[in-house]
Every structure is written in C-alpha cells, then in structure tokens.
Coordinates of C-alpha atoms in Angstrom, one line a residue:
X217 CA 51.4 99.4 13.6
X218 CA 48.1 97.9 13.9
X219 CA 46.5 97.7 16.7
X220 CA 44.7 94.1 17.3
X221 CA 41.3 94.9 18.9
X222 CA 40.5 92.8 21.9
X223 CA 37.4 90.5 21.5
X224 CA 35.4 89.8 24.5
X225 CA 33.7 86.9 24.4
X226 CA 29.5 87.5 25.1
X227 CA 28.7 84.8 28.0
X228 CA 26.2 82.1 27.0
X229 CA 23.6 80.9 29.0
X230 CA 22.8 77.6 27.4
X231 CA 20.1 76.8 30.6
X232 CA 17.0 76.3 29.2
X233 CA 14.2 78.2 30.2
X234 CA 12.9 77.2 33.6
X235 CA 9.4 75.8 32.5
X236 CA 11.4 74.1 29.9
X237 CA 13.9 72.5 32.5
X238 CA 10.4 71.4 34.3
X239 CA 9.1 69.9 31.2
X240 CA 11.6 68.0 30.7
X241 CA 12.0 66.4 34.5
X242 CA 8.2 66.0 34.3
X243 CA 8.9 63.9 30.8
X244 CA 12.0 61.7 32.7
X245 CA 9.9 60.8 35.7
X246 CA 7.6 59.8 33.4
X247 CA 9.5 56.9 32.0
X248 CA 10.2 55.4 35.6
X249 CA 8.3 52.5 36.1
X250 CA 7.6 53.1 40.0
X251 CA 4.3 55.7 40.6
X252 CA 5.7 58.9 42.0
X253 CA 3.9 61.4 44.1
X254 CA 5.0 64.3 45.7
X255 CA 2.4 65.5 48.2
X256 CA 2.8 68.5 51.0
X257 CA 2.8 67.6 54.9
X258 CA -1.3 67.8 54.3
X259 CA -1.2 65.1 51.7
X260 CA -2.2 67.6 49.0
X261 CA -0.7 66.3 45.4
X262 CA 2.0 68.2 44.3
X263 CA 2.6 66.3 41.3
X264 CA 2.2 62.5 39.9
X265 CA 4.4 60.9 37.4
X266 CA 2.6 59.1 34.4
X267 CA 2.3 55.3 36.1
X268 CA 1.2 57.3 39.5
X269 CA -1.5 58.8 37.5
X270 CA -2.6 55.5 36.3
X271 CA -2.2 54.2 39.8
X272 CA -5.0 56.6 40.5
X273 CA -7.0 56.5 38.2
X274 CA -8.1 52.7 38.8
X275 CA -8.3 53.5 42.6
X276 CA -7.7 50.0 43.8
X277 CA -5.7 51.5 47.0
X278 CA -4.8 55.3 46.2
X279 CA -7.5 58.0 44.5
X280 CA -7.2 61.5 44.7
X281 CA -10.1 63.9 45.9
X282 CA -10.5 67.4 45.6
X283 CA -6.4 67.5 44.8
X284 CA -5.9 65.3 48.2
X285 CA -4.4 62.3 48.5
X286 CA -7.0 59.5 49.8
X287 CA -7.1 55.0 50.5
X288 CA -9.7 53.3 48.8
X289 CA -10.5 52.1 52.0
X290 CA -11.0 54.4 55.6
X291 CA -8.7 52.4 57.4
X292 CA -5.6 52.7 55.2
X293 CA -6.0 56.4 55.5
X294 CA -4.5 56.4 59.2
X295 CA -1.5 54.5 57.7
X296 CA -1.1 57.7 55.5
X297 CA -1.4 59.9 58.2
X298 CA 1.1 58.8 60.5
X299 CA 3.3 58.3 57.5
X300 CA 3.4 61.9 56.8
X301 CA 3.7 62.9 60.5
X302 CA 6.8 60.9 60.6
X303 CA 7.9 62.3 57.7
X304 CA 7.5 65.6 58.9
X305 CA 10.0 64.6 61.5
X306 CA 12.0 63.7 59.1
X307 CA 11.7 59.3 59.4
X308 CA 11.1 58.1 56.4
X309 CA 8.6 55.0 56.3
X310 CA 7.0 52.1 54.7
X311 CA 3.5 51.4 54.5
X312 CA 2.0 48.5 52.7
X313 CA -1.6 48.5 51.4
X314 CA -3.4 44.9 50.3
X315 CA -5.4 46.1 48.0
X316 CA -7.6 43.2 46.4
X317 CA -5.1 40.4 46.5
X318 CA -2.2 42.9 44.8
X319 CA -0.3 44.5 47.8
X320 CA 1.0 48.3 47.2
X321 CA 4.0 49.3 49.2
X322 CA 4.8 52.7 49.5
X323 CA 7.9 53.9 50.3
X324 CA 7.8 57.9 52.4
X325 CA 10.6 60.3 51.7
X326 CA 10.5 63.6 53.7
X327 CA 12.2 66.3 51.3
X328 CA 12.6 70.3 52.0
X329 CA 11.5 72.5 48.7
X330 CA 14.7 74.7 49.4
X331 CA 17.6 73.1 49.3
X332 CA 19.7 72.8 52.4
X333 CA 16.6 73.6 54.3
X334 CA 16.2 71.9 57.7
X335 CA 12.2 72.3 57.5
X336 CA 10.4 69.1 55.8
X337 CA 7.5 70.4 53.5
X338 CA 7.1 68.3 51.4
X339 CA 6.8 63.8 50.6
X340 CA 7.8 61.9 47.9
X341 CA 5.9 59.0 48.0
X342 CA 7.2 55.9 45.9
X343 CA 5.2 53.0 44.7
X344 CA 5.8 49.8 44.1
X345 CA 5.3 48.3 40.9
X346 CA 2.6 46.4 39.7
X347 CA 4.4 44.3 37.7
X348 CA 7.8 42.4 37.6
X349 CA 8.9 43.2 34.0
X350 CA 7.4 45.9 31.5
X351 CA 6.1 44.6 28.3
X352 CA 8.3 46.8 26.7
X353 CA 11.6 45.6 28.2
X354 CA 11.1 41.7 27.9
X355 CA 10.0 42.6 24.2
X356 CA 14.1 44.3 23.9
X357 CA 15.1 41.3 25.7
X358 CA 13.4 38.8 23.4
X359 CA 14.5 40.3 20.5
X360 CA 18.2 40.7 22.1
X361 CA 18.2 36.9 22.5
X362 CA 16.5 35.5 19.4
X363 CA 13.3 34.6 21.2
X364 CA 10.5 33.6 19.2
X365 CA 6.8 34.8 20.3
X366 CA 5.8 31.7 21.9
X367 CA 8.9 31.5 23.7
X368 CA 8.6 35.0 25.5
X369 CA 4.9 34.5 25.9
X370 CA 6.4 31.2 27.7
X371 CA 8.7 33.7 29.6
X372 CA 6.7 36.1 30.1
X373 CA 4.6 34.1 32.3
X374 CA 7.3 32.5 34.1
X375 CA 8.2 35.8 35.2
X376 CA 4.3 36.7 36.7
X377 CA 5.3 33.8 38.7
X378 CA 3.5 31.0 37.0
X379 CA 4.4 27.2 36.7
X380 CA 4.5 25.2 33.6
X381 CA 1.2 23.6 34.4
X382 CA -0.3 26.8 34.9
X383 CA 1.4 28.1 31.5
X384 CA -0.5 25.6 30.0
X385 CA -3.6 25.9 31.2
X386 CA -3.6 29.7 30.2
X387 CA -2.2 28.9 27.0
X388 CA -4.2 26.5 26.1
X389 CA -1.0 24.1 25.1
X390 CA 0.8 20.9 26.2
X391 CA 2.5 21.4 29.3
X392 CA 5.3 19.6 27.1
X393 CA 5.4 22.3 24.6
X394 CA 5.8 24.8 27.5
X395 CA 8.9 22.4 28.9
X396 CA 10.6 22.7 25.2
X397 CA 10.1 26.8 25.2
X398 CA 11.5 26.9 28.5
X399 CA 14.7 24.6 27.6
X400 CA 14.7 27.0 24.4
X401 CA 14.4 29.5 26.4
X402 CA 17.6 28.7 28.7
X403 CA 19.8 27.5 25.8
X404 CA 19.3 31.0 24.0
X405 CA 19.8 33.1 27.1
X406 CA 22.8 30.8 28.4
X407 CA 21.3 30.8 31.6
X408 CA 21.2 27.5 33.7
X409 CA 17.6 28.1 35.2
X410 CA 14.7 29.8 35.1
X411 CA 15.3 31.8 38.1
X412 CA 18.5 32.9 36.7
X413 CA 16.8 34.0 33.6
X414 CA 14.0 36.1 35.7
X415 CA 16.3 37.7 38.3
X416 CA 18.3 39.1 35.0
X417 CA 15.3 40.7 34.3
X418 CA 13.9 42.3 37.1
X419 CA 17.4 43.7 37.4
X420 CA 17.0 45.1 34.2
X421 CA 16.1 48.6 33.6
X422 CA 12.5 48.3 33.6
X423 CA 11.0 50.6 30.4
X424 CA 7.6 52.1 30.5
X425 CA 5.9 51.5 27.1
X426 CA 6.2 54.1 24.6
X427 CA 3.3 53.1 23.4
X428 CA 0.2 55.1 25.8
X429 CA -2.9 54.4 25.6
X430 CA -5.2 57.2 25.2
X431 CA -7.6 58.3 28.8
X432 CA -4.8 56.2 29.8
X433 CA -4.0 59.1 32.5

C-alpha cells in the first residue's frame, strides 16, 4: 500500500515590505486634494502630502523653517499654538487663516503614533482647498457629458463663482454667448440650474492632476 505523504502547505506572507507599504500610503495621500501635514506636539513636520508641499512652497499662509511648521504672518502663529495645545489635550480644532483675500482653514486632529495609545504625540493638520473643482475632474466630467471646450471653460468659471457678466469680460465674448453655453450646458448635464450642476461637482471626487509640474514640490 502506498503511503500518501502529507503536504504542508509553506505560509505566505504576501505583506509587502514595510518601506514599500510606506511608499505606497505616501503615493495615496498624494492624490487627495486637501494639503496634509502631520506635525509633532512642537509643530515639527512629520510629513506633507504632495498639494501640502505646494501649499508651502508659495507661503501665502503656511512655510516651513528649519523642518518647523511656521504663519506667513507672526500673528497667525499663536493660532497654531493653541491649536496644538488643544490638541494635545486631545480637542480637535479649527483655525482659519485670511491669507491675501484666499482664506485657509485648517482643520486639527490629535492622533497617538501607537495605536490604542492614550498619549497624543502627534497632529494631523488638514487643509482646505484652494479650489472648488480640479482641472482634472471637470475635464472627466466634460468629457462624461459631451461638453465642448467653450462650454466647460463657461463651467468652469461658473464654478470659481463667477457671473455671466464676469465670464464675459474674462473671456473676452458676448455675455449672450456665455447664456447659450450655459443653457448648453444644463440641457447636456440634465440639470435644471447652474447650482445644481456645481454642487454635483464639488461632491464629486475631486482628482489631483496626474500631470505635475516639475519644482512643482
């Protein structure tokens, strides 16, 4: 009689590598369109996502020195303070900084590096964004809905919060022609109004463009 030899199967360990697993979580938190900053109780950065990076590299209202976190202006600074002593009390916050006419509001999220830990050590800070709709995501819903290039040019503007009047002074067009994209505009979405139209798209999953420009970061 033969006897049937008993296989045991080798375990797998399909985890990727740990700096792999970080590569990849650094790549994902790159395509979200809110600027991402995790900093320490000291405001030391931690780590910035891609449009975080950009948000300090123009230093309108957030720059980083020597690694730290700093305002573009001395008075802003106390905000971030107190922020990150209320975060270390575990309050999460909101400060708002009006930097040149184009308000940033950050959001303050106390977080603990070891899971399940009690002690706060470190903030994620969340930005808002700059914009109300990424290039790259009005260019998939154009496409989606047929639009043609002066129609989402039209739309794209409506969505920065611009009339028709001031569509057409920017455009250098007939404030009639901009009226006859925007009816387009509606028939081909099937929307009944132009605030329908942008409220669908700043509920839309807002896509950073693939597309980076280079010193960009």
């Amino acid at each position: 009689m033969n006897a049937i030899a008993t296989v045991t199967p080798v375990p797998r360990n399909d985890a990727p590598p740990e700096a792999l697993q970080a590569g990849l979580l650094a790549r994902v938190l790159d395509e979200i369109d809110h600027g991402l900053l995790l900093v320490d109780l000291t405001g030391r950065l931690l780590h910035a996502n891609r449009p975080a990076r950009r948000e300090l590299a123009g230093g309108r209202a957030l720059r980083e020195v020597d690694g730290m976190l700093w305002t573009a202006l001395p008075a802003w600074q106390a905000r971030i303070r107190q922020a990150l002593k209320d975060a270390e009390r575990d309050c999460r916050s909101i400060v708002e900084l009006d930097a040149e006419g184009e308000p940033l509001t950050l959001a303050f999220v106390p977080l603990a590096v070891l899971h399940g830990s009690a002690t706060v050590d470190t903030v994620l800070i969340m930005c808002s964004r700059r914009s109300t709709c990424e290039t790259l995501t009005m260019q998939m819903f154009a496409r989606a809905k047929h639009l043609t290039p002066a129609e989402q040019a039209v739309l794209t503007q409506l969505c920065a919060g611009h009339g028709a009047q001031e569509i057409a002074c920017l455009q250098g067009i007939r404030v009639s022609t901009v009226r006859t994209h925007i009816k387009n505009v509606r028939q081909k979405t099937g929307r009944g109004s132009v605030r329908e139209i942008v409220r669908e798209l700043s509920r839309m999953p807002q896509i950073v463009s693939a597309l980076r420009l280079v010193g960009s970061d």
